[in-house]
XYZ file of C-alpha atoms in Angstrom:
730
model
C 19.510 40.276 17.105
C 23.114 38.770 15.252
C 23.299 35.086 16.502
C 26.759 34.543 17.878
C 28.835 31.766 16.197
C 29.593 29.027 18.849
C 33.269 28.596 16.484
C 34.193 31.901 15.955
C 32.503 33.863 18.344
C 31.548 36.354 15.015
C 35.652 37.932 15.012
C 34.524 40.261 17.472
C 36.953 41.883 20.026
C 35.961 42.118 22.975
C 35.601 46.065 24.769
C 38.500 45.588 27.129
C 41.062 43.397 27.963
C 39.454 40.715 30.820
C 40.440 41.458 35.001
C 43.570 40.550 35.717
C 45.172 39.139 32.229
C 48.469 40.328 30.982
C 49.653 40.917 27.297
C 48.086 37.171 26.409
C 46.473 35.784 23.243
C 42.615 35.828 23.233
C 41.504 33.000 21.524
C 38.962 32.908 19.256
C 38.573 29.388 17.899
C 40.146 26.255 17.829
C 38.485 23.753 16.036
C 39.084 21.523 13.340
C 38.531 22.093 8.853
C 36.107 19.964 8.775
C 33.939 21.913 11.685
C 34.904 24.943 10.032
C 33.670 23.855 6.961
C 29.968 23.503 8.527
C 30.313 26.395 10.702
C 30.930 28.387 7.197
C 28.202 27.046 5.543
C 25.719 27.646 7.394
C 26.512 31.109 6.804
C 28.406 32.239 9.286
C 30.810 34.919 8.053
C 33.651 35.094 10.051
C 34.224 31.183 9.538
C 33.967 31.600 5.543
C 36.856 34.176 5.820
C 38.532 32.291 7.450
C 38.004 29.014 5.620
C 38.928 31.058 2.344
C 42.389 31.920 3.398
C 42.890 28.880 4.351
C 42.033 27.396 0.762
C 44.122 29.798 -0.986
C 46.997 27.845 0.506
C 45.781 24.698 -0.745
C 49.450 24.022 -2.075
C 50.423 23.752 1.788
C 47.429 20.891 2.296
C 48.622 18.446 -0.795
C 48.492 14.829 0.853
C 47.196 15.900 4.307
C 43.766 14.114 5.920
C 41.336 17.176 6.387
C 40.219 15.741 9.013
C 43.998 15.704 11.034
C 43.527 19.463 10.924
C 43.347 21.509 14.189
C 43.079 24.848 13.831
C 43.363 27.909 16.384
C 43.067 31.095 15.338
C 44.027 34.418 18.431
C 44.267 38.025 18.403
C 46.732 40.367 20.376
C 44.922 43.042 23.591
C 46.445 45.641 24.372
C 47.136 45.961 27.939
C 49.495 48.139 30.360
C 49.960 50.450 27.351
C 52.071 47.918 25.249
C 51.646 48.160 21.656
C 50.540 45.215 20.130
C 50.235 44.052 16.075
C 46.057 44.218 15.016
C 46.482 40.857 12.541
C 44.429 37.623 13.142
C 47.020 35.094 13.805
C 45.490 31.222 12.637
C 47.528 28.144 13.220
C 47.004 24.808 11.554
C 48.548 21.106 12.535
C 48.659 18.330 11.139
C 51.827 16.886 11.723
C 50.875 14.335 15.040
C 52.675 14.954 18.661
C 54.065 12.005 20.902
C 51.039 13.152 23.531
C 48.438 13.625 20.650
C 45.132 11.980 21.426
C 44.052 13.346 18.358
C 41.336 14.684 20.485
C 39.777 18.762 20.205
C 38.780 20.070 23.271
C 36.855 23.664 24.039
C 38.889 26.155 25.334
C 38.270 29.082 27.454
C 38.815 31.549 25.108
C 39.950 34.217 27.963
C 42.996 31.853 28.837
C 45.058 30.090 25.876
C 48.479 27.809 26.258
C 50.865 28.226 23.363
C 51.357 24.820 21.619
C 54.118 22.772 22.414
C 55.260 22.352 18.862
C 55.596 25.115 16.534
C 52.091 24.922 13.953
C 52.183 23.563 10.385
C 51.124 26.587 8.603
C 50.673 29.381 10.406
C 48.820 32.626 8.422
C 47.541 35.755 9.307
C 44.864 37.653 8.478
C 45.081 41.937 8.335
C 44.134 45.408 6.483
C 45.947 47.825 4.668
C 46.805 50.755 6.251
C 43.373 52.737 6.519
C 42.323 49.529 8.984
C 38.973 49.145 7.815
C 37.205 45.820 8.541
C 34.042 44.017 8.980
C 35.769 42.299 11.732
C 36.957 43.919 14.819
C 39.540 40.889 14.922
C 41.059 41.747 12.168
C 43.096 45.019 12.382
C 45.823 46.795 10.458
C 49.203 44.296 9.723
C 52.617 45.231 9.188
C 53.983 45.981 6.208
C 57.198 43.590 4.557
C 58.356 45.097 1.991
C 58.503 43.730 -1.890
C 61.870 44.966 -3.181
C 64.711 46.460 -1.463
C 64.652 49.677 -3.798
C 61.001 50.292 -4.373
C 57.629 49.918 -1.849
C 59.741 51.472 1.199
C 62.299 48.545 1.332
C 65.426 51.043 1.479
C 63.913 53.315 3.906
C 62.871 50.166 6.569
C 66.085 48.972 6.368
C 67.905 52.297 7.040
C 65.087 52.329 10.074
C 66.330 49.302 11.461
C 70.024 49.977 11.134
C 69.654 53.498 12.479
C 68.183 52.086 15.549
C 71.083 49.467 15.984
C 73.243 52.731 15.578
C 71.883 55.019 17.919
C 71.059 52.864 20.715
C 73.119 49.822 20.813
C 76.799 50.538 22.854
C 78.152 47.103 21.746
C 77.410 48.021 18.119
C 79.158 51.421 18.047
C 83.053 52.047 16.608
C 84.650 55.125 18.121
C 86.924 56.098 15.027
C 86.569 54.815 11.737
C 88.251 51.425 10.981
C 90.827 50.663 8.395
C 90.003 49.187 5.307
C 91.162 45.899 4.258
C 94.111 45.228 1.772
C 91.916 45.224 -0.620
C 88.251 46.580 -1.506
C 85.599 47.420 -4.601
C 85.602 51.064 -5.192
C 81.655 51.224 -5.921
C 81.732 54.589 -6.858
C 80.593 55.446 -10.329
C 83.771 55.835 -12.418
C 83.129 56.672 -15.699
C 79.059 57.152 -15.857
C 78.959 53.736 -15.811
C 77.839 50.800 -13.250
C 80.886 49.507 -13.564
C 83.720 48.984 -10.573
C 86.937 48.999 -9.714
C 89.409 46.438 -6.958
C 91.493 49.289 -4.899
C 94.564 48.260 -3.205
C 94.562 50.467 -0.056
C 97.500 52.612 0.822
C 100.631 50.519 3.428
C 102.727 52.056 6.260
C 106.038 51.352 6.285
C 105.196 48.721 8.911
C 103.280 46.756 6.370
C 99.458 47.833 8.034
C 97.177 49.111 6.186
C 97.081 52.852 6.918
C 93.810 54.113 5.174
C 90.352 54.189 6.753
C 86.945 54.160 6.166
C 83.471 52.873 6.236
C 82.939 49.738 4.382
C 80.067 46.559 3.807
C 81.199 43.070 3.645
C 79.210 40.497 1.377
C 78.350 36.818 2.849
C 77.005 34.555 0.272
C 76.926 30.758 -0.649
C 79.592 30.756 -3.452
C 77.445 27.409 -5.086
C 78.610 24.244 -6.066
C 79.441 24.350 -9.996
C 78.998 27.766 -10.000
C 82.332 29.368 -11.919
C 81.688 32.754 -10.576
C 83.691 36.126 -11.247
C 86.935 36.029 -8.814
C 90.212 37.949 -8.615
C 93.482 35.194 -10.137
C 96.880 36.378 -10.468
C 95.771 36.512 -14.220
C 92.974 39.562 -14.063
C 94.262 41.362 -10.938
C 95.686 44.260 -13.085
C 92.294 44.252 -15.036
C 90.017 44.532 -11.751
C 92.417 46.960 -10.470
C 91.211 49.445 -13.719
C 87.900 48.348 -14.114
C 84.976 45.630 -13.557
C 82.664 45.516 -16.077
C 78.918 45.334 -14.213
C 77.680 42.655 -16.918
C 80.961 40.429 -15.555
C 79.252 40.877 -12.474
C 76.653 37.946 -10.853
C 73.445 39.109 -9.956
C 74.419 38.738 -6.128
C 77.715 40.907 -6.295
C 75.469 43.394 -8.641
C 73.108 43.635 -6.087
C 75.683 43.619 -2.868
C 76.883 47.175 -5.144
C 73.864 48.389 -5.541
C 72.875 48.074 -1.428
C 76.173 49.904 -0.978
C 75.421 52.585 -3.308
C 71.870 53.538 -1.691
C 73.454 53.229 2.011
C 76.187 56.217 0.654
C 79.018 54.095 1.388
C 82.309 53.999 -1.320
C 83.252 50.319 -0.476
C 82.358 47.121 -0.512
C 84.171 43.878 0.705
C 83.651 40.463 -1.340
C 85.681 37.826 -0.937
C 85.859 36.577 -4.335
C 86.985 39.522 -5.900
C 89.234 41.012 -3.154
C 91.323 37.872 -2.353
C 93.767 36.748 -4.690
C 92.149 33.198 -5.400
C 94.792 31.307 -6.797
C 97.423 32.563 -5.045
C 97.690 30.497 -2.115
C 100.109 31.921 0.201
C 97.439 35.298 -0.109
C 94.726 32.915 0.649
C 95.639 31.429 3.514
C 96.648 35.177 4.748
C 93.729 37.023 4.370
C 91.803 33.523 5.010
C 93.508 34.392 8.973
C 92.728 38.213 8.865
C 88.321 37.474 8.464
C 88.248 38.540 12.332
C 89.599 41.984 11.474
C 87.523 42.962 7.788
C 84.422 41.790 9.510
C 84.692 42.952 12.635
C 85.295 45.989 11.400
C 83.378 46.462 8.824
C 80.250 48.906 9.201
C 77.537 46.267 7.719
C 77.688 42.372 6.541
C 75.034 42.016 3.588
C 74.023 38.941 3.760
C 71.905 36.860 1.113
C 71.053 34.510 3.406
C 68.310 32.892 1.072
C 70.318 32.453 -1.973
C 71.799 28.954 -2.812
C 74.624 30.615 -5.299
C 75.478 34.194 -6.630
C 72.814 33.739 -9.041
C 70.386 34.491 -7.164
C 70.706 37.639 -6.204
C 70.273 39.281 -2.750
C 67.029 40.525 -2.755
C 64.836 37.731 -3.842
C 60.760 37.562 -4.923
C 58.467 37.476 -2.051
C 55.322 35.813 -2.508
C 52.710 38.408 -2.411
C 49.650 38.224 -0.065
C 46.262 36.700 -1.394
C 43.227 39.666 -1.307
C 40.250 38.243 0.034
C 36.940 40.206 -0.162
C 34.698 40.268 3.077
C 31.525 41.770 4.035
C 30.284 43.391 7.162
C 26.318 42.950 7.980
C 24.918 45.382 6.209
C 26.871 43.650 2.682
C 29.312 46.260 2.669
C 31.961 44.720 0.754
C 35.949 45.141 2.745
C 38.974 44.154 1.413
C 41.150 41.538 3.921
C 44.738 40.349 3.032
C 46.021 36.914 3.608
C 49.260 35.845 3.820
C 51.952 33.007 5.669
C 53.964 34.272 8.502
C 57.261 34.623 8.349
C 58.544 31.781 10.184
C 62.014 33.242 10.867
C 63.655 30.409 9.456
C 67.013 29.110 11.300
C 66.526 32.219 13.669
C 64.289 30.128 16.220
C 64.782 26.959 17.674
C 63.069 24.107 17.665
C 62.090 24.398 21.434
C 60.495 27.211 23.546
C 61.857 29.518 26.062
C 60.936 28.235 29.133
C 61.256 24.646 28.410
C 63.865 22.496 30.279
C 67.207 22.236 29.077
C 66.767 19.144 28.636
C 64.444 19.698 25.692
C 66.899 21.711 23.474
C 67.969 20.969 20.224
C 71.532 21.804 19.687
C 72.652 22.417 16.895
C 70.117 25.374 17.050
C 67.743 24.881 13.869
C 69.153 22.176 11.353
C 65.615 21.209 10.197
C 65.265 20.937 6.676
C 62.833 23.751 6.526
C 65.484 26.127 7.625
C 68.490 24.315 5.503
C 66.279 25.042 2.569
C 64.580 28.563 3.102
C 68.072 30.099 5.017
C 71.307 28.061 3.052
C 73.732 30.705 3.919
C 72.918 29.929 7.289
C 74.354 26.362 7.006
C 77.836 27.688 5.444
C 80.658 27.029 8.131
C 82.619 30.343 6.631
C 79.314 32.454 6.760
C 78.883 31.324 10.214
C 82.200 32.747 11.572
C 81.071 35.761 9.107
C 77.865 36.276 11.329
C 79.285 36.064 14.487
C 82.412 38.501 13.884
C 80.628 41.184 12.223
C 78.941 43.917 14.334
C 75.506 43.367 12.216
C 73.932 41.544 9.460
C 71.396 42.525 7.004
C 70.098 38.841 6.056
C 67.809 39.441 2.721
C 65.568 36.276 2.903
C 62.527 35.225 0.939
C 59.818 36.494 3.318
C 61.762 39.835 5.044
C 64.684 41.179 6.055
C 66.388 40.534 9.158
C 68.603 42.979 11.271
C 71.040 40.390 13.420
C 73.708 42.581 15.748
C 75.395 42.401 18.812
C 72.520 43.277 21.024
C 69.584 42.498 18.957
C 67.552 40.963 16.570
C 65.195 42.805 14.029
C 62.787 41.908 11.454
C 60.149 43.731 9.354
C 56.986 41.747 10.703
C 58.370 42.639 14.328
C 57.932 39.375 15.879
C 60.926 37.671 15.916
C 62.036 38.323 19.394
C 58.444 39.006 20.579
C 57.656 35.667 22.679
C 54.099 37.339 22.608
C 53.735 35.983 19.183
C 56.582 33.260 19.055
C 57.384 31.165 22.237
C 60.494 29.772 20.212
C 63.740 30.905 21.369
C 65.731 33.030 19.434
C 68.788 32.014 18.301
C 71.101 34.303 20.727
C 74.679 32.981 19.641
C 75.539 35.996 18.163
C 75.046 38.194 21.500
C 76.447 35.754 23.605
C 79.675 36.097 21.607
C 79.537 39.878 21.383
C 78.897 39.902 25.308
C 81.941 37.950 25.561
C 84.050 40.069 23.406
C 82.615 42.832 25.175
C 83.757 41.937 28.603
C 86.803 40.643 27.792
C 88.834 43.878 26.650
C 87.306 45.935 28.392
C 89.665 48.955 27.436
C 88.155 48.919 24.242
C 84.898 50.671 25.460
C 87.624 53.585 27.377
C 86.963 55.880 23.912
C 83.696 57.717 24.332
C 84.085 60.155 21.146
C 81.830 58.711 18.099
C 81.215 62.136 16.326
C 82.475 60.676 12.850
C 81.111 62.096 10.261
C 79.917 59.156 7.742
C 77.912 59.438 4.367
C 74.598 58.460 3.059
C 72.618 56.688 5.663
C 75.916 56.345 7.874
C 75.798 60.705 8.592
C 71.769 60.063 9.984
C 73.035 57.088 11.900
C 76.455 58.468 13.675
C 77.143 60.740 16.767
C 75.658 58.201 18.997
C 77.055 57.807 22.333
C 78.476 55.226 24.542
C 76.697 54.415 27.551
C 78.435 55.551 30.848
C 78.772 51.846 32.325
C 81.657 50.331 31.657
C 81.735 45.815 32.197
C 83.959 45.793 35.172
C 84.012 41.909 35.008
C 85.994 39.672 32.625
C 84.800 36.139 31.451
C 86.486 33.135 33.600
C 88.229 30.419 31.295
C 85.400 28.444 32.156
C 82.876 30.651 30.798
C 84.956 30.788 27.845
C 85.662 27.391 27.220
C 82.127 26.478 27.539
C 81.041 29.558 25.003
C 83.963 28.124 22.933
C 82.220 24.644 22.917
C 79.190 25.659 21.805
C 80.725 27.637 18.505
C 82.253 24.655 17.883
C 79.615 22.403 18.208
C 77.256 24.929 15.855
C 79.819 25.499 13.572
C 80.439 21.751 13.179
C 77.588 21.221 11.562
C 77.607 23.231 9.025
C 78.902 22.380 5.610
C 82.429 23.042 3.948
C 83.147 22.654 -0.237
C 86.811 22.287 1.299
C 88.138 19.818 4.142
C 91.435 22.015 4.348
C 89.233 24.700 5.294
C 87.842 23.179 8.354
C 90.672 24.972 11.015
C 91.156 27.940 8.636
C 87.174 28.582 8.423
C 87.071 29.214 12.487
C 90.269 30.948 13.263
C 88.765 34.875 13.129
C 86.704 33.380 16.312
C 88.755 31.591 17.356
C 91.634 34.674 18.011
C 88.919 36.826 19.873
C 88.852 33.836 22.489
C 92.421 33.688 22.544
C 93.189 36.913 25.276
C 91.427 35.091 27.826
C 92.601 30.701 26.733
C 96.108 31.544 25.846
C 97.864 29.186 23.341
C 95.314 27.648 20.320
C 96.475 24.775 18.790
C 94.333 22.788 15.844
C 91.133 23.774 17.150
C 92.457 22.486 21.107
C 93.327 25.013 23.633
C 96.574 24.174 25.517
C 94.669 25.357 29.063
C 91.870 22.744 28.669
C 92.478 18.917 28.922
C 88.817 18.574 29.228
C 88.588 20.072 25.956
C 90.242 17.213 24.645
C 87.357 14.838 25.754
C 85.268 16.244 22.396
C 82.955 13.536 20.502
C 80.888 13.669 17.270
C 77.267 13.664 18.247
C 76.394 10.741 15.056
C 79.816 8.915 14.738
C 78.433 6.638 12.240
C 78.089 8.831 9.604
C 81.568 10.825 10.611
C 84.788 10.513 8.340
C 88.172 11.457 8.597
C 89.160 14.434 6.284
C 90.714 14.212 2.673
C 94.210 14.543 3.094
C 95.874 17.900 2.683
C 99.507 19.449 2.974
C 98.806 20.076 6.566
C 97.200 16.855 7.973
C 94.975 17.398 11.302
C 95.943 15.661 14.300
C 93.994 12.968 15.497
C 93.335 14.516 19.169
C 91.275 17.326 17.533
C 87.813 17.880 16.710
C 88.960 19.248 13.176
C 90.189 15.325 12.746
C 85.955 14.460 12.329
C 83.861 15.382 8.944
C 80.467 14.944 9.022
C 78.587 15.297 12.008
C 78.402 18.392 15.097
C 80.665 17.949 18.001
C 79.955 18.125 21.577
C 81.979 18.324 24.430
C 82.299 17.499 28.039
C 83.938 20.498 29.842
C 82.589 20.279 33.687
C 84.075 17.590 36.130
C 82.715 16.026 38.978
C 86.359 14.394 39.471
C 89.621 15.368 38.184
C 91.306 12.083 37.294
C 94.970 13.242 37.078
C 95.483 13.394 33.390
C 97.061 16.172 31.649
C 97.888 17.226 28.443
C 101.136 18.967 27.260
C 101.030 20.642 23.648
C 104.216 21.616 21.480
C 104.800 25.068 22.737
C 104.973 26.455 18.507
C 103.819 29.372 16.928
C 102.995 30.186 13.414
C 102.655 34.094 14.098
C 105.192 36.886 14.832
C 104.080 37.646 18.309
C 105.547 38.542 21.654
C 103.149 36.438 23.234
C 104.579 32.944 25.010
C 101.548 31.820 24.053
C 101.337 28.899 21.219
C 98.856 30.152 18.018
C 98.815 27.509 15.548
C 95.146 27.991 14.258
C 95.527 25.797 11.209
C 97.892 22.655 12.241
C 99.409 20.801 15.422
C 102.145 18.408 16.234
C 101.978 15.550 18.777
C 100.840 16.583 22.217
C 102.140 14.627 25.705
C 99.256 13.207 27.302
C 100.406 11.871 31.346
C 97.564 10.292 33.473
C 97.269 8.528 36.471
C 94.862 6.140 34.954
C 96.237 4.742 31.803
C 95.811 0.816 30.696
C 96.269 -1.162 28.124
C 92.252 -3.173 27.039
C 91.576 -5.477 24.615
C 88.632 -4.796 22.076
C 85.882 -7.196 21.363
C 84.153 -6.987 18.864
C 80.700 -9.016 18.819
C 78.743 -10.169 15.299
C 76.359 -7.318 15.771
C 79.673 -4.885 15.237
C 79.150 -3.831 18.849
C 82.683 -2.711 20.997
C 83.533 -3.090 24.110
C 86.850 -2.735 26.087
C 88.042 -5.494 28.222
C 90.600 -5.925 30.975
C 90.597 -7.955 33.868
C 87.363 -9.353 32.118
C 86.045 -6.033 32.848
C 83.911 -4.604 30.014
C 82.774 -0.948 29.115
C 81.024 -0.077 26.032
C 82.670 2.132 23.233
C 82.029 4.141 19.911
C 84.452 4.647 17.316
C 85.184 8.407 16.243
C 84.164 7.089 12.862
C 81.005 5.136 11.407
C 83.319 2.475 9.658
C 86.994 2.243 10.915
C 89.584 1.890 8.301
C 93.324 2.649 7.300
C 94.618 4.243 10.601
C 91.847 3.370 12.004
C 91.030 0.488 11.455
C 90.114 -2.127 14.489
C 89.566 -6.011 14.900
C 88.502 -7.624 17.872
C 91.469 -8.726 19.854
C 93.608 -5.758 18.438
C 95.264 -3.794 22.234
C 94.103 -0.568 22.783
C 95.113 2.269 25.142
C 92.632 3.470 27.467
C 92.924 7.360 29.218
C 90.347 7.863 32.441
C 90.136 11.246 32.401
C 86.805 12.210 34.331
C 84.296 11.940 36.612
C 81.235 13.468 35.355
C 78.110 15.035 37.585
C 76.102 12.278 35.727
C 78.293 9.995 37.498
C 79.943 8.789 33.946
C 83.630 8.274 33.389
C 84.806 9.750 30.535
C 88.073 8.433 28.648
C 89.912 8.240 25.319
C 90.483 5.514 23.356
C 93.717 5.380 21.318
C 95.561 2.752 19.136
C 99.575 2.674 18.683
C 100.828 3.777 15.131
C 102.368 1.935 12.865
C 104.763 4.269 11.269
C 106.031 6.194 14.992
C 107.235 3.924 17.494
C 105.490 4.564 20.997
C 103.223 7.264 19.404
C 99.519 6.824 19.354
C 96.465 8.046 17.673
C 93.184 8.918 18.810
C 90.146 6.176 17.667
C 87.593 7.343 20.324
C 86.107 8.448 23.201
C 84.248 6.160 25.769
C 81.472 7.419 28.374
C 81.211 4.585 31.190
C 77.649 5.108 33.090
C 78.207 1.180 34.025
C 80.899 -1.756 33.107
C 79.846 -5.570 33.412
C 81.665 -8.481 34.201
C 82.498 -11.171 31.206
C 79.688 -14.169 31.308
C 77.465 -12.089 33.193
C 73.777 -12.837 32.635
C 70.976 -10.730 31.695
C 69.617 -11.367 34.855
C 72.837 -10.111 36.381
C 73.023 -6.236 37.957
C 75.833 -4.659 36.494
C 78.108 -2.308 38.699
C 78.596 1.767 38.655
C 80.761 3.244 36.336
C 83.170 3.919 39.717
C 83.261 0.676 39.921
C 85.548 0.309 37.200
C 88.421 2.233 38.905
C 89.109 -0.399 41.188
C 88.046 -3.213 38.698
C 90.636 -1.746 36.533
C 93.243 -0.021 38.436
C 93.272 -2.292 42.169
C 96.695 -1.149 43.019
C 95.259 3.014 43.428
C 94.137 2.826 46.811
C 93.405 6.807 47.350
C 91.528 8.649 44.190
C 92.203 11.657 46.193
C 95.688 11.306 45.531
C 95.810 10.427 41.738
C 98.505 13.812 41.094
C 100.717 12.775 43.619
C 100.827 9.020 42.168
C 103.193 7.753 39.526
C 102.136 9.161 36.227
C 102.277 7.693 32.512
C 103.162 9.851 29.469
C 102.453 8.908 25.772
C 102.661 10.438 22.868
C 99.149 11.208 20.398
C 99.656 12.567 17.304
């Protein structure tokens, strides 16, 4: 009789799910690496297989104390008819958590709670499609293509795109879109691989009259990469022919993918915009909303740091391990590191309390290293606007669309396999734009014939239900603020693009939020209460021909920007924006997405204060011997932001929050413009202290600041009815 290993249970799958079980993983082992070694040495075949699989990934264990490595293995039991994957999942952890005492205890193998953190290394053991295995715990694995053009990669891409086109109403188009001003015609014209730049026809009103389906490319240009681009000097030549050999690898593979999917046109920013024509560059940059939202698919070189890498990257091949059954028969078991889904998964779980959420979503070193495109600001806009994005990563293809996210391994959005929350900002943005313009859903004809794979994916109808509700301004401003927080955490090569690279997204919010000037909505004064999450690393943008006003969040570089848009009590502060517009429109709303002038700030609680800076560079705002701490917007205030102890500043109290704090702006008089001020910071007061107060004295809460700084105001509920002070903020 075969003895049962206390460590791995011989990796023998139970014949049926435990009574009352749902889709919970079945825990096979919970041990340490030294204990696993001892069991394998003692002759357990299951432990020996698991140990061998771990040691094949020894490069991941360099410098790790073996005694600290904790191991857990689980598989997934089909319950209630739900299909589950048959691989054995192995999790290794060695990074200590705050609550970890370093102990590994026995666990009921039929009850499992996911660890609070994602494992340091996650492996999967699986068989090929014949399913032959000496261990019932190890079954067939999901196939991940090695190459898009071979090994089933193209067919897999077509399948997941077809799922989107056939079943996702938000991702469908009823009529073929207009082509952008220029596209790359990728059809073979002279028997070679060369392509050409095609200029689309225009109507008398200047609009582009040609329609058709096209693919867009999202990619990292790379620092110092002199990639091929269209300029005024080679525009005519590119319209005649662009030799294949002149294209960087990323462009070549984007062309090949477009051809393989049966489409004729491809849009690449470097080639379809004349790069040394400043006027065209600005005009076309402001057309990104139309260019990307009208594309059939965006091909994203998500793991490529520059255009020399290509879209399709070589994948690390799984290890093959020989295993034997009790009779000595040989079997082949595969071991590979499970796709971690990089930036698409958060650093917190779906059911975590909101206080544990980490925003921006996932800026871990690994995510930034493995998916550099997702760290780029321009690419963030392209990702939001596109109906669907096919990401090419080091580990697999991932299709992200307006309704779902799919991957080759099938686990990216399934909490059974990964409880971490999935990035849903693209879907939230799509929900907003769908409900914002319900008339777009009225047309239900989707019978357009499409070429190649598009032909396979067409003829899908809309759902009968049309959204009846439109988002409120409050909901829209909250989503916008979240978008800016994510966007501002990403990198730009040129400071001048700070507002330009989000203008396409802003255009989608305009029907609900109205006027938009230099990153701010004219309908929201509270949106001016932005603040950098880490002011110590912030700076002002480099000077440009269109300087950003100090009141705009785009006036700060180096840190993600956060907002306070909800208020428990309005303190009578209002902003009046200039009614300028830099576009031809019949709308009375202001639209100036990349520049702005002075705003008029009217407030019931506006006062001069004296700045005090102590020896440790702590900043305090003083009035009537009552002080409030504040942090400047930039780490080292210099130039127009320079601050010195004894300076007279202006504080504008704007809102009392649900946190029982008071928020306001800190302004400094400008040197060149009389009676004009510029923003130098924001303060949030939780408590205030009187000068000379001892450490044993109790501080007063934030609400006391209202009476200590403004004793003349007797009725806080009538602030709008009382006198207001108005100043100009540049």
